[in-house]
mmCIF file of C-alpha atoms in Angstrom:
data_model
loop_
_atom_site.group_PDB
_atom_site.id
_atom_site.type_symbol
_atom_site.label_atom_id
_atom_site.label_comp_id
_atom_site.label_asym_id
_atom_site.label_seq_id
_atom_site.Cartn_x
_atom_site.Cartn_y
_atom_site.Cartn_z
ATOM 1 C CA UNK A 192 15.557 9.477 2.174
ATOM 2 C CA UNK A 193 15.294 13.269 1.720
ATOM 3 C CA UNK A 194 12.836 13.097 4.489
ATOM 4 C CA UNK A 195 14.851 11.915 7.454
ATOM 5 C CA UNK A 196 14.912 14.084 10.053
ATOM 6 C CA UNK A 197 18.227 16.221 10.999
ATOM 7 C CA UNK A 198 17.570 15.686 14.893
ATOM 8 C CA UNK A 199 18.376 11.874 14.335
ATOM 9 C CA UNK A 200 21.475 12.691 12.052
ATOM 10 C CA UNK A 201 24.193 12.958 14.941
ATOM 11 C CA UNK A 202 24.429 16.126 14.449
ATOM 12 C CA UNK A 203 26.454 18.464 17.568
ATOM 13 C CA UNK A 204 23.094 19.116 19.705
ATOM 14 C CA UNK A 205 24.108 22.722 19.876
ATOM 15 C CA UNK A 206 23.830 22.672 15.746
ATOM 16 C CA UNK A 207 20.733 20.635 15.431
ATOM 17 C CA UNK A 208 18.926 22.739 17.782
ATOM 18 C CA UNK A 209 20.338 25.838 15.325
ATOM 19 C CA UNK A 210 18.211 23.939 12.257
ATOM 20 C CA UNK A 211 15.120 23.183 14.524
ATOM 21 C CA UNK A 212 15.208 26.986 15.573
ATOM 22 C CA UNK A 213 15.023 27.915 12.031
ATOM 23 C CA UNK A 214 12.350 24.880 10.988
ATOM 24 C CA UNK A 215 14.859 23.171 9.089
ATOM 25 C CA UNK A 216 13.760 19.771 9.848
ATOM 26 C CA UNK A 217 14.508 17.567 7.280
ATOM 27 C CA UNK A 218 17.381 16.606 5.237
ATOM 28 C CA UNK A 219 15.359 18.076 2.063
ATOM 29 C CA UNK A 220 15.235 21.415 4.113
ATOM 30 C CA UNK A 221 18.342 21.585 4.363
ATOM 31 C CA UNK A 222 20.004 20.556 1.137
ATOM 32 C CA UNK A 223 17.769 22.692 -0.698
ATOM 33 C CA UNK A 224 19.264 25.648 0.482
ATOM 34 C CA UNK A 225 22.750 27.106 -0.650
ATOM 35 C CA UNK A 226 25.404 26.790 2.066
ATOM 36 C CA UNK A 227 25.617 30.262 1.461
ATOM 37 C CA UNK A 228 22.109 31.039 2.364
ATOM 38 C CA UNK A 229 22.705 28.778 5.216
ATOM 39 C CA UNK A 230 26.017 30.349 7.133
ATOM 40 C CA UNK A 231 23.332 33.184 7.022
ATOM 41 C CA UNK A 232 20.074 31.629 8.290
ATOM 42 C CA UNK A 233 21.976 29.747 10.557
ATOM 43 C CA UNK A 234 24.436 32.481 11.952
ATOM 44 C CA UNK A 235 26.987 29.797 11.930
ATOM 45 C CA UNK A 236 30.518 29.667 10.488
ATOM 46 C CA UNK A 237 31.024 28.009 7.402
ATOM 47 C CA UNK A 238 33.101 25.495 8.478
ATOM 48 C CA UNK A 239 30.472 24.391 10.888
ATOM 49 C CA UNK A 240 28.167 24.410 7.738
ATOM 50 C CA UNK A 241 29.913 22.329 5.951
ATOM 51 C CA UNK A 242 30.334 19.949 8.403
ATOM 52 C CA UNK A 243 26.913 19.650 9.203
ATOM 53 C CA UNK A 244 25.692 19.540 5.411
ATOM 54 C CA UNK A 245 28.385 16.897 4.945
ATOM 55 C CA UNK A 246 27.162 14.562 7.759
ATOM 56 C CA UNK A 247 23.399 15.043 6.149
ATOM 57 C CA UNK A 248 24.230 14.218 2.748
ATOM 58 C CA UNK A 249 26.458 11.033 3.702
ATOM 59 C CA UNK A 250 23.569 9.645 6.015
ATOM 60 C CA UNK A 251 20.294 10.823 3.664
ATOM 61 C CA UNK A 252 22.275 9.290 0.485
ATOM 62 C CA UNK A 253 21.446 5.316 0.169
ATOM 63 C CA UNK A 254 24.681 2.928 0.462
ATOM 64 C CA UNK A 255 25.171 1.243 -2.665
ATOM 65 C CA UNK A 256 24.800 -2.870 -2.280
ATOM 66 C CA UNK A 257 25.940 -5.581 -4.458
ATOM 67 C CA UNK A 258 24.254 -8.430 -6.002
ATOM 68 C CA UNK A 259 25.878 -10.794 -3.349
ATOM 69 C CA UNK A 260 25.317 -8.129 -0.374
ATOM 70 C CA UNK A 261 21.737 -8.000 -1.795
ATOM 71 C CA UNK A 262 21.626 -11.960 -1.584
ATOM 72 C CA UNK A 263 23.239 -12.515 1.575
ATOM 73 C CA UNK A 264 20.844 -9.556 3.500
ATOM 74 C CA UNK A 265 17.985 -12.099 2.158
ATOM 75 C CA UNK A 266 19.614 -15.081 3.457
ATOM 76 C CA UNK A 267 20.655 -13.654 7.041
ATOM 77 C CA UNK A 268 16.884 -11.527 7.344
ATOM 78 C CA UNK A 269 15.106 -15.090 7.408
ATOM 79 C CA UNK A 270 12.824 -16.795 4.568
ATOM 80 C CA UNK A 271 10.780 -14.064 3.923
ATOM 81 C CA UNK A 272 13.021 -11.384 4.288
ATOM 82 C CA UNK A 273 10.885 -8.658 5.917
ATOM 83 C CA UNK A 274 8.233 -9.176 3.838
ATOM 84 C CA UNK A 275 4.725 -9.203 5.418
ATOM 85 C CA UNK A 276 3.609 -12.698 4.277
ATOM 86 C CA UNK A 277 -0.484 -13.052 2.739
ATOM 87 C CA UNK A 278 -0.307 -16.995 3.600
ATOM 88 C CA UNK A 279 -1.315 -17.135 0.031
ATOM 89 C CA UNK A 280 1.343 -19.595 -1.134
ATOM 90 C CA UNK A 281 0.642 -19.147 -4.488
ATOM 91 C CA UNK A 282 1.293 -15.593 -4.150
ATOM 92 C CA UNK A 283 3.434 -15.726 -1.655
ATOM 93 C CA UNK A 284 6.110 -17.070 -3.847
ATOM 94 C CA UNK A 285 5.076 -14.857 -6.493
ATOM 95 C CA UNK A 286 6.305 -11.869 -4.263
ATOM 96 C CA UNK A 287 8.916 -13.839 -3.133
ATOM 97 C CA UNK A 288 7.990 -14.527 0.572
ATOM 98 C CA UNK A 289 5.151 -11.698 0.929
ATOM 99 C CA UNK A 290 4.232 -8.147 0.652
ATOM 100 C CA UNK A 291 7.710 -6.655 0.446
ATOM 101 C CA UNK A 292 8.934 -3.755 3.393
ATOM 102 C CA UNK A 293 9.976 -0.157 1.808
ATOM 103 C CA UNK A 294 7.778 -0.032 -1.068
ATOM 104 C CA UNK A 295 3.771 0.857 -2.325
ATOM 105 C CA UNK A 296 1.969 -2.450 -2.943
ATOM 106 C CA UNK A 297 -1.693 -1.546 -4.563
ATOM 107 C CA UNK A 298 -4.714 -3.698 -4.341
ATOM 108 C CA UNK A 299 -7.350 -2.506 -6.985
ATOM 109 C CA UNK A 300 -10.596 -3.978 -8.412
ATOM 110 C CA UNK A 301 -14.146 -3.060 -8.768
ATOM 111 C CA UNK A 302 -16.330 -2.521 -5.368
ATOM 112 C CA UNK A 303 -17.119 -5.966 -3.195
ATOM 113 C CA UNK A 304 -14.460 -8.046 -5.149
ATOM 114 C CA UNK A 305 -12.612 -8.913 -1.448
ATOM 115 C CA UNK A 306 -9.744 -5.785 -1.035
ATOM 116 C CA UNK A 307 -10.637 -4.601 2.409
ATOM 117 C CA UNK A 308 -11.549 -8.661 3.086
ATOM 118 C CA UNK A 309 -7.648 -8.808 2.027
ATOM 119 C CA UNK A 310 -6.451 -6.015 3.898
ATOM 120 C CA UNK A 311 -8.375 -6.989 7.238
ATOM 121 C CA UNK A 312 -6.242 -10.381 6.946
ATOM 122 C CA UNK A 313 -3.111 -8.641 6.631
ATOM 123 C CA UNK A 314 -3.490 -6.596 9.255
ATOM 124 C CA UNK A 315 -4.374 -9.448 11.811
ATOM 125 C CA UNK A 316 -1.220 -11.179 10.435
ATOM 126 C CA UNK A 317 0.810 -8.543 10.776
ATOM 127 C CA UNK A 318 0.023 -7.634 14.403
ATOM 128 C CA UNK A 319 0.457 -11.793 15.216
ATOM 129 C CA UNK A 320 3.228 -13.076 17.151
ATOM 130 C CA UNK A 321 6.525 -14.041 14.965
ATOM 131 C CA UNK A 322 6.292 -17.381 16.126
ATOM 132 C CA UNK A 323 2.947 -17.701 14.027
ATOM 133 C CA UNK A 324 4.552 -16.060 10.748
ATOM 134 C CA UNK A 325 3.124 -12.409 12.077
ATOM 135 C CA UNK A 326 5.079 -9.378 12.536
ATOM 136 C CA UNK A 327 4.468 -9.238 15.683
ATOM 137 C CA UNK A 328 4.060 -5.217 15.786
ATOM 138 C CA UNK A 329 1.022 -1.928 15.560
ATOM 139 C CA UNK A 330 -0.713 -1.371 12.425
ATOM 140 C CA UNK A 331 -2.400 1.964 11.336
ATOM 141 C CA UNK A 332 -5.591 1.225 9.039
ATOM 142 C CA UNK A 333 -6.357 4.676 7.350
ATOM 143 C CA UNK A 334 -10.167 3.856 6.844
ATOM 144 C CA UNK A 335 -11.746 6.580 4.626
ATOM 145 C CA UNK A 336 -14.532 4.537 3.093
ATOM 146 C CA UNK A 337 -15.859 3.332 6.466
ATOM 147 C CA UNK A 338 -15.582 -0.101 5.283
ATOM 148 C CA UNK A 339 -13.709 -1.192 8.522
ATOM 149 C CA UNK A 340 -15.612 -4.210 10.585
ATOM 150 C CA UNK A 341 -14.218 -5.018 14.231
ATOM 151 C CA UNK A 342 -16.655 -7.791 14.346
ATOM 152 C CA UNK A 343 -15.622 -9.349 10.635
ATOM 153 C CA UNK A 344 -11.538 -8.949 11.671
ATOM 154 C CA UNK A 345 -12.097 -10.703 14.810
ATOM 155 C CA UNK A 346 -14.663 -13.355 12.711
ATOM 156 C CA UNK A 347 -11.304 -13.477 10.572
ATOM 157 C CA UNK A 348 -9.152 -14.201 13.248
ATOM 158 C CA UNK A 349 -10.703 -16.814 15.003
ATOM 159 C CA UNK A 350 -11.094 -18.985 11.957
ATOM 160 C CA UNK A 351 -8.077 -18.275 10.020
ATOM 161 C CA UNK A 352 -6.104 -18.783 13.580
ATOM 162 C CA UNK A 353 -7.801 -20.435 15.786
ATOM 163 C CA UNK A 354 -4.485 -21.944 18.605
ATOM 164 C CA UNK A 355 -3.927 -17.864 18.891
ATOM 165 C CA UNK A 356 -7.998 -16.819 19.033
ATOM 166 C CA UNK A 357 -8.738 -19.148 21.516
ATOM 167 C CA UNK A 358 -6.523 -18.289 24.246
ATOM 168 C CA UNK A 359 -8.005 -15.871 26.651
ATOM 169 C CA UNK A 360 -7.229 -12.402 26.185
ATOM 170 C CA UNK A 361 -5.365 -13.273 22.607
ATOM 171 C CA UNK A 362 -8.107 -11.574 20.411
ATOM 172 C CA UNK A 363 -8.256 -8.360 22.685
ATOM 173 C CA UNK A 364 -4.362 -7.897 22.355
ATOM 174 C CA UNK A 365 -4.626 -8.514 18.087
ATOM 175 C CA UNK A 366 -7.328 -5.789 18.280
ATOM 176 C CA UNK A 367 -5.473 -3.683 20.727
ATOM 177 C CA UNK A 368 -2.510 -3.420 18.044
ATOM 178 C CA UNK A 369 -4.615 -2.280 15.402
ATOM 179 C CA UNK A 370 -5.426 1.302 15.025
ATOM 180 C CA UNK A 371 -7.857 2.970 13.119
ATOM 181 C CA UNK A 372 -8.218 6.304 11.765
ATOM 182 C CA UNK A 373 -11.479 7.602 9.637
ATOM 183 C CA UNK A 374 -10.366 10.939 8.348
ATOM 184 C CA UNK A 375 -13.909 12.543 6.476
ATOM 185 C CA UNK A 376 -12.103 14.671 3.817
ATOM 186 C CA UNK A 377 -8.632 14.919 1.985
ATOM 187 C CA UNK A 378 -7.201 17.761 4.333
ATOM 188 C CA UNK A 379 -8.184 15.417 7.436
ATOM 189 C CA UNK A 380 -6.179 12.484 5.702
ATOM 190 C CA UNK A 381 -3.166 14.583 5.213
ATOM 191 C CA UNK A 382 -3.972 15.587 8.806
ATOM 192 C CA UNK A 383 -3.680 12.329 10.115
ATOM 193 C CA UNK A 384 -0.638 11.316 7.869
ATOM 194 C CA UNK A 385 1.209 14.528 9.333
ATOM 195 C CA UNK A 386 0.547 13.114 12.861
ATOM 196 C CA UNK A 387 1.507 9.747 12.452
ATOM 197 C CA UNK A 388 4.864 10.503 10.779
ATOM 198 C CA UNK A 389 7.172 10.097 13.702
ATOM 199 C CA UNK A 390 5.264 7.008 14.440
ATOM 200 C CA UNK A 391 6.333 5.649 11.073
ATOM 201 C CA UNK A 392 9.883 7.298 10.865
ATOM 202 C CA UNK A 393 10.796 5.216 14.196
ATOM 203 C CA UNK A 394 9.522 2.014 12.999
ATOM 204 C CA UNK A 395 6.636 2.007 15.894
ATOM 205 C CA UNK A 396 4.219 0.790 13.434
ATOM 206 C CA UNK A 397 4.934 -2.738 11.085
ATOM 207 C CA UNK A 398 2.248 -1.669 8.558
ATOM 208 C CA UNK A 399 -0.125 1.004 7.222
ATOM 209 C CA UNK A 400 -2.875 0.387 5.140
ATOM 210 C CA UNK A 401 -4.791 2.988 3.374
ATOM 211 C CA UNK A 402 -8.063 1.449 2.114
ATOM 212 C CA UNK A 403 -9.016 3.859 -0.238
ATOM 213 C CA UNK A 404 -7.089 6.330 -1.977
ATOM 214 C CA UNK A 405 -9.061 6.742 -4.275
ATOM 215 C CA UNK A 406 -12.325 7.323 -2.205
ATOM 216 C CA UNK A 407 -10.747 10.640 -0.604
ATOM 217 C CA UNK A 408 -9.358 12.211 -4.218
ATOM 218 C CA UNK A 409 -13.115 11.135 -6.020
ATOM 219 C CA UNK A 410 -15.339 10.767 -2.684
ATOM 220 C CA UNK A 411 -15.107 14.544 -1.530
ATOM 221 C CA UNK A 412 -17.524 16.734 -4.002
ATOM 222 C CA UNK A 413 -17.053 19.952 -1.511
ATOM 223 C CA UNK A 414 -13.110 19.915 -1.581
ATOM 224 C CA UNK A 415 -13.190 18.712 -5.550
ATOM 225 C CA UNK A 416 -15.928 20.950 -6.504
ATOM 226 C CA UNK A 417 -13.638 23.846 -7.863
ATOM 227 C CA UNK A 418 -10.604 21.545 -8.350
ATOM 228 C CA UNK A 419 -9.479 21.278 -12.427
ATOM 229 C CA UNK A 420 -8.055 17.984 -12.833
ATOM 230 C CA UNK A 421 -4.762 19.167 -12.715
ATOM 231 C CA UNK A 422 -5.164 20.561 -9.545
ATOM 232 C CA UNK A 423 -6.424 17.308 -8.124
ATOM 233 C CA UNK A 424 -3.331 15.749 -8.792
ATOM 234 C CA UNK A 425 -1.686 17.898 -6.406
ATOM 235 C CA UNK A 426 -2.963 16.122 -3.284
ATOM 236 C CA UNK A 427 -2.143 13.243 -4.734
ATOM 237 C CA UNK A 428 1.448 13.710 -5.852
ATOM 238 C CA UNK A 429 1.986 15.496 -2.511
ATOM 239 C CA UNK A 430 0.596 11.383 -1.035
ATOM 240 C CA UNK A 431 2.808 9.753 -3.353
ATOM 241 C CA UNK A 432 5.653 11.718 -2.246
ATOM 242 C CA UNK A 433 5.138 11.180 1.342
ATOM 243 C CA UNK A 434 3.837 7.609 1.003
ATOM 244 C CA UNK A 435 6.908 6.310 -0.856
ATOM 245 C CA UNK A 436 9.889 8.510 1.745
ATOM 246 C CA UNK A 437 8.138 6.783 4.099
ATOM 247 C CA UNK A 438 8.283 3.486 2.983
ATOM 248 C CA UNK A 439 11.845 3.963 2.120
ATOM 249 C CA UNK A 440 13.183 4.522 5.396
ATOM 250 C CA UNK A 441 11.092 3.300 7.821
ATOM 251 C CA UNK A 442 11.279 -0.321 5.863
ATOM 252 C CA UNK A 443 7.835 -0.942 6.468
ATOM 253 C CA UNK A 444 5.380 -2.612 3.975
ATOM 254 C CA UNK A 445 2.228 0.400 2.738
ATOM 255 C CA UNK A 446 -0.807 -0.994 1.237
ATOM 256 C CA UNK A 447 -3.402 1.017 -0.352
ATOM 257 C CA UNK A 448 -6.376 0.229 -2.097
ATOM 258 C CA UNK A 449 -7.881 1.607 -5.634
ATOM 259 C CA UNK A 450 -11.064 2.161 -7.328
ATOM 260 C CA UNK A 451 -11.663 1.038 -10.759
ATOM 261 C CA UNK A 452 -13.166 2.962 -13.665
ATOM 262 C CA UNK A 453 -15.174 2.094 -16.942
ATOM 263 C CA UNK A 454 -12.701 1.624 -19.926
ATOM 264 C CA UNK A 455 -15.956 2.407 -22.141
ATOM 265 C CA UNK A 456 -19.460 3.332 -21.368
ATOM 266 C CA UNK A 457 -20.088 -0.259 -22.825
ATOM 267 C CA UNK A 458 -20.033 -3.488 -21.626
ATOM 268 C CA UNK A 459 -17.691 -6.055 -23.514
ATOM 269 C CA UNK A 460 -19.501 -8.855 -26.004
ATOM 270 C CA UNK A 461 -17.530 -11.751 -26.673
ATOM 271 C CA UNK A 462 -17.990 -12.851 -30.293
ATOM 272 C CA UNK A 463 -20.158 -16.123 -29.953
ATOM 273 C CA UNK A 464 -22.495 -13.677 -27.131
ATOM 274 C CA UNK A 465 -24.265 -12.154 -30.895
ATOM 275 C CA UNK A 466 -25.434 -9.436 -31.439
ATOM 276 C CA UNK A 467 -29.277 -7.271 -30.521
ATOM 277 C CA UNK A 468 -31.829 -9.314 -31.302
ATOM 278 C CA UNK A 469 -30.461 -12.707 -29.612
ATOM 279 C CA UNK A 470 -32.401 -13.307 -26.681
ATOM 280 C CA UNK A 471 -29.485 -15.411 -25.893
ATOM 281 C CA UNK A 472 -27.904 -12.650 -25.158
ATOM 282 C CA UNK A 473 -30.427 -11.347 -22.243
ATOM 283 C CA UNK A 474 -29.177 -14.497 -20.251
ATOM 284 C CA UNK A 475 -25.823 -14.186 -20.790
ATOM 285 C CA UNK A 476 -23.664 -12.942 -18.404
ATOM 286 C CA UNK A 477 -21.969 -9.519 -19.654
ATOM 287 C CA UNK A 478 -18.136 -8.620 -18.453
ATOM 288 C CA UNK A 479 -17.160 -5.581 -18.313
ATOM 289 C CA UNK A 480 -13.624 -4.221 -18.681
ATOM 290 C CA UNK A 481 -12.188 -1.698 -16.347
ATOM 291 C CA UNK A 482 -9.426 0.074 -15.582
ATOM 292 C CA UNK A 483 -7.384 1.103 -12.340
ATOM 293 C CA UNK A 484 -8.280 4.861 -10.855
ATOM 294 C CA UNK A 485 -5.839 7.808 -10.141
ATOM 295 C CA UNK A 486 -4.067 7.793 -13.270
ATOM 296 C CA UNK A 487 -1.065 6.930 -14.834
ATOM 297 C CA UNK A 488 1.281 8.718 -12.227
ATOM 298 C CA UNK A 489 -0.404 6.654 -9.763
ATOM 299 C CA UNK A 490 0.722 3.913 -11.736
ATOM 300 C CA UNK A 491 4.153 4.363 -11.925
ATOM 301 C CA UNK A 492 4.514 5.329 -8.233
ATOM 302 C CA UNK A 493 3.289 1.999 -7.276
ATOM 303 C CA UNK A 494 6.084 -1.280 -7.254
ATOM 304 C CA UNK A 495 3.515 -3.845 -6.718
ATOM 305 C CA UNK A 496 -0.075 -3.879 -8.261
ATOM 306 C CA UNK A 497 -2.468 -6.311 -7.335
ATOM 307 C CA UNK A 498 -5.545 -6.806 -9.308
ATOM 308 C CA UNK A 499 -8.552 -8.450 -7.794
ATOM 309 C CA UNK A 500 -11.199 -9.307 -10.588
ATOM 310 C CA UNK A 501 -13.830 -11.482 -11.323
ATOM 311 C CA UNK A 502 -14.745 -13.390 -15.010
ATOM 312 C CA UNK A 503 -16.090 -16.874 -16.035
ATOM 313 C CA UNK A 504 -17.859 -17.423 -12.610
ATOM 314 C CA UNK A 505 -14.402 -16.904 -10.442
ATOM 315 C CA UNK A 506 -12.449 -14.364 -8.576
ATOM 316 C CA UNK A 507 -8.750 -14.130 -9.219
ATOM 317 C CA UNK A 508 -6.121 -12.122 -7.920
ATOM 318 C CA UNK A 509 -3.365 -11.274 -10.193
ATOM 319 C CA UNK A 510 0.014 -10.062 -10.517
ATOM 320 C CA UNK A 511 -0.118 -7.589 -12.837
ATOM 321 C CA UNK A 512 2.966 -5.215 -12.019
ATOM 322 C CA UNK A 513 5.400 -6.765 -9.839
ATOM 323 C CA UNK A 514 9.677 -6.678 -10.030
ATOM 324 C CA UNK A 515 10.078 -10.069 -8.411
ATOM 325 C CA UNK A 516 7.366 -11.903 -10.391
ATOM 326 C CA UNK A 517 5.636 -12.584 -14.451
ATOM 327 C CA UNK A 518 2.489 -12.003 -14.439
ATOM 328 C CA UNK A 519 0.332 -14.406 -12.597
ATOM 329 C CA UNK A 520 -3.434 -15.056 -11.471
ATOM 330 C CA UNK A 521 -4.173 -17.283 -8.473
ATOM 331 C CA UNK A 522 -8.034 -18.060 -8.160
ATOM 332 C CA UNK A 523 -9.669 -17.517 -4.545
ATOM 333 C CA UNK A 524 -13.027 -17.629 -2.507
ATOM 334 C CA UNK A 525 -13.887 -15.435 0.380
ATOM 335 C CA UNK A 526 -15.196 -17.386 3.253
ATOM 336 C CA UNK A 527 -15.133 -16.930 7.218
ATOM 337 C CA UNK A 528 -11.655 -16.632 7.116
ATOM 338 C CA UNK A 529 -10.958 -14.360 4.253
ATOM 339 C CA UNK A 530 -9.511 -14.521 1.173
ATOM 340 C CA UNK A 531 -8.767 -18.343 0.609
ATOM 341 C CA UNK A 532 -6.926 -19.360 -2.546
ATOM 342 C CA UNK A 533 -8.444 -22.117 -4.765
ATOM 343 C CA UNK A 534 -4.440 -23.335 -6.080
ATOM 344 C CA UNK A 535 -1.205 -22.528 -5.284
ATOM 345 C CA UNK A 536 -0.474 -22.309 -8.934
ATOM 346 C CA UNK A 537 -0.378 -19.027 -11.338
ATOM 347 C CA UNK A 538 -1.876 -18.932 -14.366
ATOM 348 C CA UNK A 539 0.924 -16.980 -16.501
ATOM 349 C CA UNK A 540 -0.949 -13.758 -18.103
ATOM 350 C CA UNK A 541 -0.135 -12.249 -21.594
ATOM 351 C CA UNK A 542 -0.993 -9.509 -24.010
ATOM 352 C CA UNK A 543 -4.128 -7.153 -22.545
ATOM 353 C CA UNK A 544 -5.150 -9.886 -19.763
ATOM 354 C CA UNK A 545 -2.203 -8.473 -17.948
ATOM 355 C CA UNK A 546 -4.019 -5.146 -17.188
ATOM 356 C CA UNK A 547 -7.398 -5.232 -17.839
ATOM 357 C CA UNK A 548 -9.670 -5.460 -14.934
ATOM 358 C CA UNK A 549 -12.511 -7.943 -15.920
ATOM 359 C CA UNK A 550 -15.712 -8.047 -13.735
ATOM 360 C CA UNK A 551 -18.680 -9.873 -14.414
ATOM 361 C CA UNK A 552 -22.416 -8.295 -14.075
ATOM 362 C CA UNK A 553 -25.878 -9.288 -14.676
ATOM 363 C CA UNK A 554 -27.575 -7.849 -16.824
ATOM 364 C CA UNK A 555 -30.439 -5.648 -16.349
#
């Protein structure tokens, strides 16, 4: 909220343009500074001051709702509510009708276990017609690990949907609302961000996917050479901040992806796997235990987290942090058409399983 912009506020055009002059843009700009400070940045009276910080603090500050305003906006905004649905049904319900709008959904698992495969389907659905369950609208796809395929999305598309695929032009005009951007370095990222802003701010765009975060904070030795880690966290809570104002008032579902990181330089035993010495042991499969990247205040910026792993021979996707939703795990394959879930039913999640990040490896 403290990032709306004062030129959409109402505000007398003769007064706005006073704020512009004086590059105070946004409602944080301005309610930062003293009124007193302001009558004299501004030149303006301060009953003209007050008026205008009045009108900025009654639009940036959110309404309050009730619990049956809250259920009736659900019931009037359609079964899914805004939400961007996965046509997982399992998880779909989970979530309770899709990836919600206004808030940070993260998808996170070790490298190859299906999240861009995930976020390429999302991005076709959101940019299909809402006659087919689609958003209908752009996307921006903030690529930074040059993982994006134009040949796999449209691959995607044509199997997952084929009525839409197979009428002429259709696949050209699901491409054509899709729009990549491959920033090479943190400062380029923030670049783009900065110039997709009023993009996002006037609801232009249905979703943005960045796929990874963590690539550009780890993946950039020349910026992060001198960086301390405390420094590095800079960039990243200066993300976070802009990341979550703009999901809270453009309405508009984010999705970024994160790396995972060894819990322990050693791979997990189970008890009946034995110890050295078994050469049962060489054949067994060994899983190793991970945990998310970025750090704890990663963490807590993020509503949604959605783990992808892989143990006993199958790929799951759980719930592990959701408001709407226990903790679940929904089994899935990737195929031709994406991510394809294996049942519609969660398996409920206790104790450690909820956010440990299993992942199965051969052994050397």
């Amino acid at each position: 909220m403290a990032n709306k912009l004062i030129s959409q506020m109402g505000l007398p055009l003769p007064i706005a343009n006073v704020f512009a002059a004086r590059s105070i843009i946004t409602a944080k700009d301005a309610l930062s500074i003293p009124e007193s400070d302001l009558m004299a940045l501004l030149d303006l009276g301060r009953d003209q001051v007050a008026s205008a910080v009045a009108r900025i603090s009654e639009i940036t500050c959110p309404p309050y709702q009730t619990v049956l305003s809250l259920m009736e906006d659900r019931r009037t905004s359609g079964c899914h509510g805004g939400r961007l649905p996965t046509l997982l049904k399992g998880l779909d319900e989970a979530l309770g009708g899709g990836i919600p709008p206004g808030l940070l959904t993260e998808l996170v698992g070790p490298s190859g276990i299906g999240k861009t495969q995930f976020c390429l389907k999302l991005s076709l659905i959101a940019a299909l017609p809402t006659c087919y369950g689609g958003l209908n609208g752009r996307v921006i796809y903030i690529d930074t690990e040059s993982k994006f395929s134009s040949r796999r999305i449209i691959e995607i598309g044509e199997n997952s949907f084929p009525q839409i695929f197979q009428t002429e032009g259709m696949a050209q005009e699901m491409a054509g609302r899709i729009v990549v951007l491959r920033p090479a370095s943190l400062s380029e990222f923030t670049q783009s961000l900065e110039k997709i802003k009023l993009s996002l701010i006037q609801r232009e765009v249905n979703l943005l996917i960045i796929d990874s975060m963590a690539g550009l904070i780890s993946g950039n030795p020349r910026e992060n050479e001198s960086c301390t880690r405390g420094s590095r966290q800079q960039p990243l809570g200066w993300t976070l901040s802009f990341l979550k104002s703009v999901a809270e008032f453009s309405r508009i579902p984010i999705v970024v992806t994160n790396q995972v990181r060894g819990q322990s330089t050693e791979a997990f035993h189970y008890p009946f796997e034995g110890l050295g010495g078994n050469d049962n042991v060489t054949s067994e499969r060994l899983e190793s235990h991970l945990v998310a990247a970025l750090g704890i205040q990663w963490a807590h910026a993020v509503t949604i987290r959605l783990v992808l792993e892989a143990h006993s021979g199958q790929r799951y996707i759980k719930v592990a942090k959701s408001p709407y939703s226990p903790p679940l795990a929904f089994p899935f394959i990737v195929d031709s058409s994406g991510i394809v879930p294996l049942s519609d039913d969660g398996i409920e999640l206790t104790g450690q399983e909820i956010s440990t990040i299993r992942f199965q490896v051969q052994p050397i």
